[in-house]
GROMACS .gro file of C-alpha atoms in nm:
model
  261
    1UNK     CA    1   0.001   0.002  -0.010
    2UNK     CA    2   0.302   0.242  -0.035
    3UNK     CA    3   0.215   0.566  -0.196
    4UNK     CA    4  -0.157   0.510  -0.173
    5UNK     CA    5  -0.445   0.683   0.007
    6UNK     CA    6  -0.624   0.428   0.227
    7UNK     CA    7  -0.998   0.365   0.256
    8UNK     CA    8  -1.132   0.128   0.527
    9UNK     CA    9  -1.395  -0.115   0.387
   10UNK     CA   10  -1.675  -0.203   0.632
   11UNK     CA   11  -1.921  -0.484   0.623
   12UNK     CA   12  -2.287  -0.417   0.647
   13UNK     CA   13  -2.279  -0.381   1.025
   14UNK     CA   14  -1.996  -0.110   1.002
   15UNK     CA   15  -1.709  -0.345   1.108
   16UNK     CA   16  -1.381  -0.292   0.929
   17UNK     CA   17  -1.296  -0.607   0.720
   18UNK     CA   18  -1.039  -0.486   0.482
   19UNK     CA   19  -0.878  -0.189   0.312
   20UNK     CA   20  -0.868  -0.032  -0.037
   21UNK     CA   21  -0.571   0.168  -0.163
   22UNK     CA   22  -0.589   0.431  -0.451
   23UNK     CA   23  -0.258   0.510  -0.635
   24UNK     CA   24  -0.139   0.867  -0.556
   25UNK     CA   25   0.132   0.875  -0.819
   26UNK     CA   26   0.093   0.903  -1.203
   27UNK     CA   27   0.282   0.559  -1.242
   28UNK     CA   28   0.065   0.388  -1.509
   29UNK     CA   29   0.255   0.064  -1.445
   30UNK     CA   30   0.101   0.030  -1.090
   31UNK     CA   31  -0.263  -0.067  -1.058
   32UNK     CA   32  -0.502   0.233  -0.984
   33UNK     CA   33  -0.653   0.032  -0.702
   34UNK     CA   34  -0.551  -0.258  -0.485
   35UNK     CA   35  -0.745  -0.424  -0.205
   36UNK     CA   36  -0.670  -0.632   0.098
   37UNK     CA   37  -0.617  -1.003   0.036
   38UNK     CA   38  -0.934  -1.209   0.028
   39UNK     CA   39  -1.022  -1.365   0.364
   40UNK     CA   40  -1.318  -1.546   0.513
   41UNK     CA   41  -1.468  -1.207   0.610
   42UNK     CA   42  -1.359  -1.003   0.321
   43UNK     CA   43  -1.459  -1.090  -0.036
   44UNK     CA   44  -1.443  -0.780  -0.246
   45UNK     CA   45  -1.674  -0.892  -0.506
   46UNK     CA   46  -1.956  -0.901  -0.241
   47UNK     CA   47  -1.869  -0.569  -0.076
   48UNK     CA   48  -1.937  -0.207  -0.154
   49UNK     CA   49  -1.756   0.100  -0.008
   50UNK     CA   50  -1.981   0.299   0.223
   51UNK     CA   51  -2.274   0.050   0.194
   52UNK     CA   52  -2.285   0.036   0.582
   53UNK     CA   53  -2.365   0.402   0.602
   54UNK     CA   54  -2.567   0.420   0.284
   55UNK     CA   55  -2.831   0.152   0.332
   56UNK     CA   56  -3.057   0.331   0.568
   57UNK     CA   57  -3.054   0.644   0.355
   58UNK     CA   58  -3.125   0.441   0.042
   59UNK     CA   59  -3.422   0.275   0.208
   60UNK     CA   60  -3.558   0.613   0.294
   61UNK     CA   61  -3.492   0.775  -0.044
   62UNK     CA   62  -3.593   0.466  -0.240
   63UNK     CA   63  -3.266   0.482  -0.439
   64UNK     CA   64  -2.900   0.395  -0.413
   65UNK     CA   65  -2.645   0.568  -0.625
   66UNK     CA   66  -2.355   0.347  -0.734
   67UNK     CA   67  -2.056   0.554  -0.827
   68UNK     CA   68  -1.715   0.446  -0.967
   69UNK     CA   69  -1.473   0.527  -0.675
   70UNK     CA   70  -1.416   0.592  -0.327
   71UNK     CA   71  -1.360   0.974  -0.371
   72UNK     CA   72  -1.699   0.992  -0.569
   73UNK     CA   73  -1.873   0.859  -0.265
   74UNK     CA   74  -1.690   1.106  -0.035
   75UNK     CA   75  -1.781   1.387  -0.264
   76UNK     CA   76  -2.156   1.301  -0.246
   77UNK     CA   77  -2.136   1.283   0.119
   78UNK     CA   78  -1.984   1.620   0.163
   79UNK     CA   79  -2.295   1.769  -0.012
   80UNK     CA   80  -2.542   1.547   0.178
   81UNK     CA   81  -2.613   1.281  -0.078
   82UNK     CA   82  -2.561   1.002   0.167
   83UNK     CA   83  -2.732   0.711  -0.033
   84UNK     CA   84  -2.419   0.635  -0.231
   85UNK     CA   85  -2.188   0.338  -0.247
   86UNK     CA   86  -1.907   0.215  -0.481
   87UNK     CA   87  -1.753  -0.108  -0.590
   88UNK     CA   88  -1.401  -0.170  -0.464
   89UNK     CA   89  -1.204  -0.040  -0.772
   90UNK     CA   90  -1.339  -0.345  -0.970
   91UNK     CA   91  -1.622  -0.413  -1.210
   92UNK     CA   92  -1.970  -0.426  -1.067
   93UNK     CA   93  -2.051  -0.790  -0.963
   94UNK     CA   94  -2.349  -1.012  -0.901
   95UNK     CA   95  -2.262  -1.027  -0.521
   96UNK     CA   96  -2.270  -0.648  -0.508
   97UNK     CA   97  -2.596  -0.627  -0.703
   98UNK     CA   98  -2.752  -0.880  -0.458
   99UNK     CA   99  -2.647  -0.645  -0.170
  100UNK     CA  100  -2.783  -0.339  -0.350
  101UNK     CA  101  -3.127  -0.504  -0.411
  102UNK     CA  102  -3.166  -0.573  -0.041
  103UNK     CA  103  -3.221  -0.197   0.014
  104UNK     CA  104  -3.374  -0.067  -0.309
  105UNK     CA  105  -3.531  -0.175  -0.620
  106UNK     CA  106  -3.412   0.153  -0.790
  107UNK     CA  107  -3.032   0.142  -0.822
  108UNK     CA  108  -2.885   0.435  -1.019
  109UNK     CA  109  -2.545   0.343  -1.195
  110UNK     CA  110  -2.321   0.647  -1.236
  111UNK     CA  111  -2.033   0.635  -1.485
  112UNK     CA  112  -1.783   0.862  -1.658
  113UNK     CA  113  -1.905   0.965  -2.000
  114UNK     CA  114  -1.602   0.857  -2.186
  115UNK     CA  115  -1.572   0.532  -2.382
  116UNK     CA  116  -1.427   0.342  -2.095
  117UNK     CA  117  -1.722   0.450  -1.864
  118UNK     CA  118  -1.978   0.343  -2.121
  119UNK     CA  119  -1.811   0.017  -2.168
  120UNK     CA  120  -1.815  -0.041  -1.795
  121UNK     CA  121  -2.180   0.060  -1.783
  122UNK     CA  122  -2.267  -0.193  -2.059
  123UNK     CA  123  -2.079  -0.471  -1.882
  124UNK     CA  124  -2.269  -0.387  -1.555
  125UNK     CA  125  -2.601  -0.387  -1.736
  126UNK     CA  126  -2.539  -0.716  -1.909
  127UNK     CA  127  -2.444  -0.883  -1.579
  128UNK     CA  128  -2.751  -0.753  -1.415
  129UNK     CA  129  -3.003  -0.845  -1.679
  130UNK     CA  130  -3.091  -1.204  -1.559
  131UNK     CA  131  -3.190  -1.062  -1.220
  132UNK     CA  132  -3.399  -0.769  -1.326
  133UNK     CA  133  -3.736  -0.904  -1.230
  134UNK     CA  134  -4.050  -0.690  -1.259
  135UNK     CA  135  -4.037  -0.404  -1.019
  136UNK     CA  136  -3.664  -0.353  -1.036
  137UNK     CA  137  -3.589  -0.019  -1.218
  138UNK     CA  138  -3.212   0.020  -1.287
  139UNK     CA  139  -3.117   0.356  -1.428
  140UNK     CA  140  -2.781   0.486  -1.571
  141UNK     CA  141  -2.626   0.843  -1.551
  142UNK     CA  142  -2.321   0.957  -1.747
  143UNK     CA  143  -2.101   1.251  -1.621
  144UNK     CA  144  -1.977   1.490  -1.893
  145UNK     CA  145  -1.635   1.382  -2.016
  146UNK     CA  146  -1.353   1.512  -1.789
  147UNK     CA  147  -1.601   1.578  -1.501
  148UNK     CA  148  -1.673   1.381  -1.189
  149UNK     CA  149  -1.920   1.428  -0.891
  150UNK     CA  150  -1.675   1.656  -0.702
  151UNK     CA  151  -1.614   1.898  -0.995
  152UNK     CA  152  -1.977   1.909  -1.093
  153UNK     CA  153  -2.104   1.960  -0.738
  154UNK     CA  154  -1.858   2.251  -0.691
  155UNK     CA  155  -1.927   2.407  -1.024
  156UNK     CA  156  -2.310   2.387  -1.051
  157UNK     CA  157  -2.417   2.335  -0.693
  158UNK     CA  158  -2.622   2.051  -0.517
  159UNK     CA  159  -2.956   2.137  -0.659
  160UNK     CA  160  -2.843   2.133  -1.020
  161UNK     CA  161  -2.653   1.817  -0.952
  162UNK     CA  162  -2.950   1.645  -0.790
  163UNK     CA  163  -3.145   1.727  -1.112
  164UNK     CA  164  -2.888   1.540  -1.309
  165UNK     CA  165  -2.936   1.242  -1.069
  166UNK     CA  166  -3.315   1.263  -1.114
  167UNK     CA  167  -3.267   1.276  -1.492
  168UNK     CA  168  -3.082   0.939  -1.512
  169UNK     CA  169  -3.199   0.732  -1.806
  170UNK     CA  170  -3.386   0.399  -1.757
  171UNK     CA  171  -3.214   0.081  -1.876
  172UNK     CA  172  -3.439   0.062  -2.182
  173UNK     CA  173  -3.337   0.407  -2.307
  174UNK     CA  174  -2.964   0.331  -2.228
  175UNK     CA  175  -2.979   0.015  -2.437
  176UNK     CA  176  -3.133   0.187  -2.732
  177UNK     CA  177  -2.933   0.502  -2.712
  178UNK     CA  178  -2.602   0.311  -2.684
  179UNK     CA  179  -2.682   0.081  -2.979
  180UNK     CA  180  -2.785   0.380  -3.191
  181UNK     CA  181  -2.462   0.552  -3.104
  182UNK     CA  182  -2.258   0.236  -3.216
  183UNK     CA  183  -2.453   0.173  -3.540
  184UNK     CA  184  -2.643   0.480  -3.625
  185UNK     CA  185  -3.018   0.450  -3.685
  186UNK     CA  186  -3.094   0.548  -4.043
  187UNK     CA  187  -2.981   0.264  -4.272
  188UNK     CA  188  -3.141  -0.088  -4.287
  189UNK     CA  189  -2.804  -0.230  -4.196
  190UNK     CA  190  -2.783  -0.034  -3.878
  191UNK     CA  191  -3.130  -0.119  -3.778
  192UNK     CA  192  -3.045  -0.489  -3.837
  193UNK     CA  193  -2.743  -0.470  -3.616
  194UNK     CA  194  -2.940  -0.287  -3.346
  195UNK     CA  195  -3.211  -0.557  -3.360
  196UNK     CA  196  -2.957  -0.827  -3.326
  197UNK     CA  197  -2.771  -0.695  -3.032
  198UNK     CA  198  -3.097  -0.582  -2.862
  199UNK     CA  199  -3.218  -0.935  -2.904
  200UNK     CA  200  -2.921  -1.059  -2.719
  201UNK     CA  201  -2.993  -0.813  -2.431
  202UNK     CA  202  -3.357  -0.891  -2.398
  203UNK     CA  203  -3.309  -1.272  -2.426
  204UNK     CA  204  -3.118  -1.244  -2.098
  205UNK     CA  205  -3.396  -1.090  -1.911
  206UNK     CA  206  -3.637  -1.289  -1.691
  207UNK     CA  207  -3.987  -1.353  -1.843
  208UNK     CA  208  -4.234  -1.091  -1.735
  209UNK     CA  209  -4.385  -0.749  -1.801
  210UNK     CA  210  -4.040  -0.570  -1.789
  211UNK     CA  211  -3.918  -0.796  -2.073
  212UNK     CA  212  -4.244  -0.739  -2.276
  213UNK     CA  213  -4.212  -0.373  -2.235
  214UNK     CA  214  -3.842  -0.389  -2.354
  215UNK     CA  215  -3.946  -0.587  -2.659
  216UNK     CA  216  -4.220  -0.320  -2.741
  217UNK     CA  217  -3.981  -0.031  -2.687
  218UNK     CA  218  -3.706  -0.167  -2.894
  219UNK     CA  219  -3.931  -0.260  -3.188
  220UNK     CA  220  -4.071   0.092  -3.186
  221UNK     CA  221  -3.725   0.234  -3.184
  222UNK     CA  222  -3.619   0.057  -3.497
  223UNK     CA  223  -3.961   0.086  -3.666
  224UNK     CA  224  -4.022  -0.294  -3.678
  225UNK     CA  225  -4.347  -0.465  -3.597
  226UNK     CA  226  -4.317  -0.609  -3.259
  227UNK     CA  227  -4.409  -0.967  -3.346
  228UNK     CA  228  -4.142  -0.957  -3.620
  229UNK     CA  229  -3.874  -0.845  -3.372
  230UNK     CA  230  -3.992  -1.116  -3.114
  231UNK     CA  231  -3.975  -1.387  -3.399
  232UNK     CA  232  -3.632  -1.273  -3.494
  233UNK     CA  233  -3.517  -1.277  -3.120
  234UNK     CA  234  -3.647  -1.633  -3.064
  235UNK     CA  235  -3.479  -1.748  -3.383
  236UNK     CA  236  -3.147  -1.604  -3.281
  237UNK     CA  237  -3.188  -1.710  -2.910
  238UNK     CA  238  -3.430  -2.015  -2.907
  239UNK     CA  239  -3.343  -2.065  -2.533
  240UNK     CA  240  -3.533  -1.741  -2.460
  241UNK     CA  241  -3.855  -1.913  -2.572
  242UNK     CA  242  -3.883  -2.127  -2.253
  243UNK     CA  243  -4.013  -1.972  -1.938
  244UNK     CA  244  -3.794  -2.091  -1.658
  245UNK     CA  245  -3.971  -2.343  -1.438
  246UNK     CA  246  -3.860  -2.166  -1.127
  247UNK     CA  247  -3.788  -1.815  -1.213
  248UNK     CA  248  -3.554  -1.607  -0.991
  249UNK     CA  249  -3.734  -1.437  -0.718
  250UNK     CA  250  -3.610  -1.142  -0.524
  251UNK     CA  251  -3.236  -1.129  -0.530
  252UNK     CA  252  -2.944  -1.276  -0.752
  253UNK     CA  253  -2.710  -1.546  -0.618
  254UNK     CA  254  -2.464  -1.370  -0.410
  255UNK     CA  255  -2.182  -1.614  -0.486
  256UNK     CA  256  -1.874  -1.424  -0.514
  257UNK     CA  257  -1.728  -1.349  -0.868
  258UNK     CA  258  -1.350  -1.373  -0.877
  259UNK     CA  259  -1.197  -1.041  -0.986
  260UNK     CA  260  -0.842  -0.943  -1.054
  261UNK     CA  261  -0.690  -0.690  -0.808
   0.00000   0.00000   0.00000
């Protein structure tokens, strides 16, 4: 942990179970974040920084903001936004999602607006899809490139920043917007590519109203009859045709996902 600023990681009851260290130097050869070794009580893929303090605020507010780093959490806290937590310098995992869904059905995922941030958001979304049962409303917020919560809060004030948070886009809009940014939306080829990738996304969702709404919204976005889109999805992903005999209820399996330090 030499030349790093240290952050204590608490469990859900507020007990210190490990530490995270963020690099202070500009040495790109050193990892930006490192964590304490895994132990019986500390599995970083199951823990979130500040979750012990954020959980009660999240229950009251009905939302939990998931930001990318420790200092983003601290910036929120300085301005009274206490329902905020962060992964431990790693990708968002199933174990962390399980913990989030114990306190809110409305997680708001906050990412940098650059390419890396959008790729991280897409990975988090894809990982979450099998667990998004009806009633869970995941949203996505992207900061302007080069900005983070601290700079935005100081530049525009807490009210304007809160308005940004309230304007986070729902998952359905994120999927369609991201695919249109990748392929465009004017040519038949672009619409075919969007339909193919959107079919992959929707096929991973549990059967239910949420999936049906996603099907309808995507078909409208690419100007395709809904049944045609459904037929194309099932042809591409025949496994999506079968309703699971025992659909997931409540929370995803919190089994830890191994992550690199």
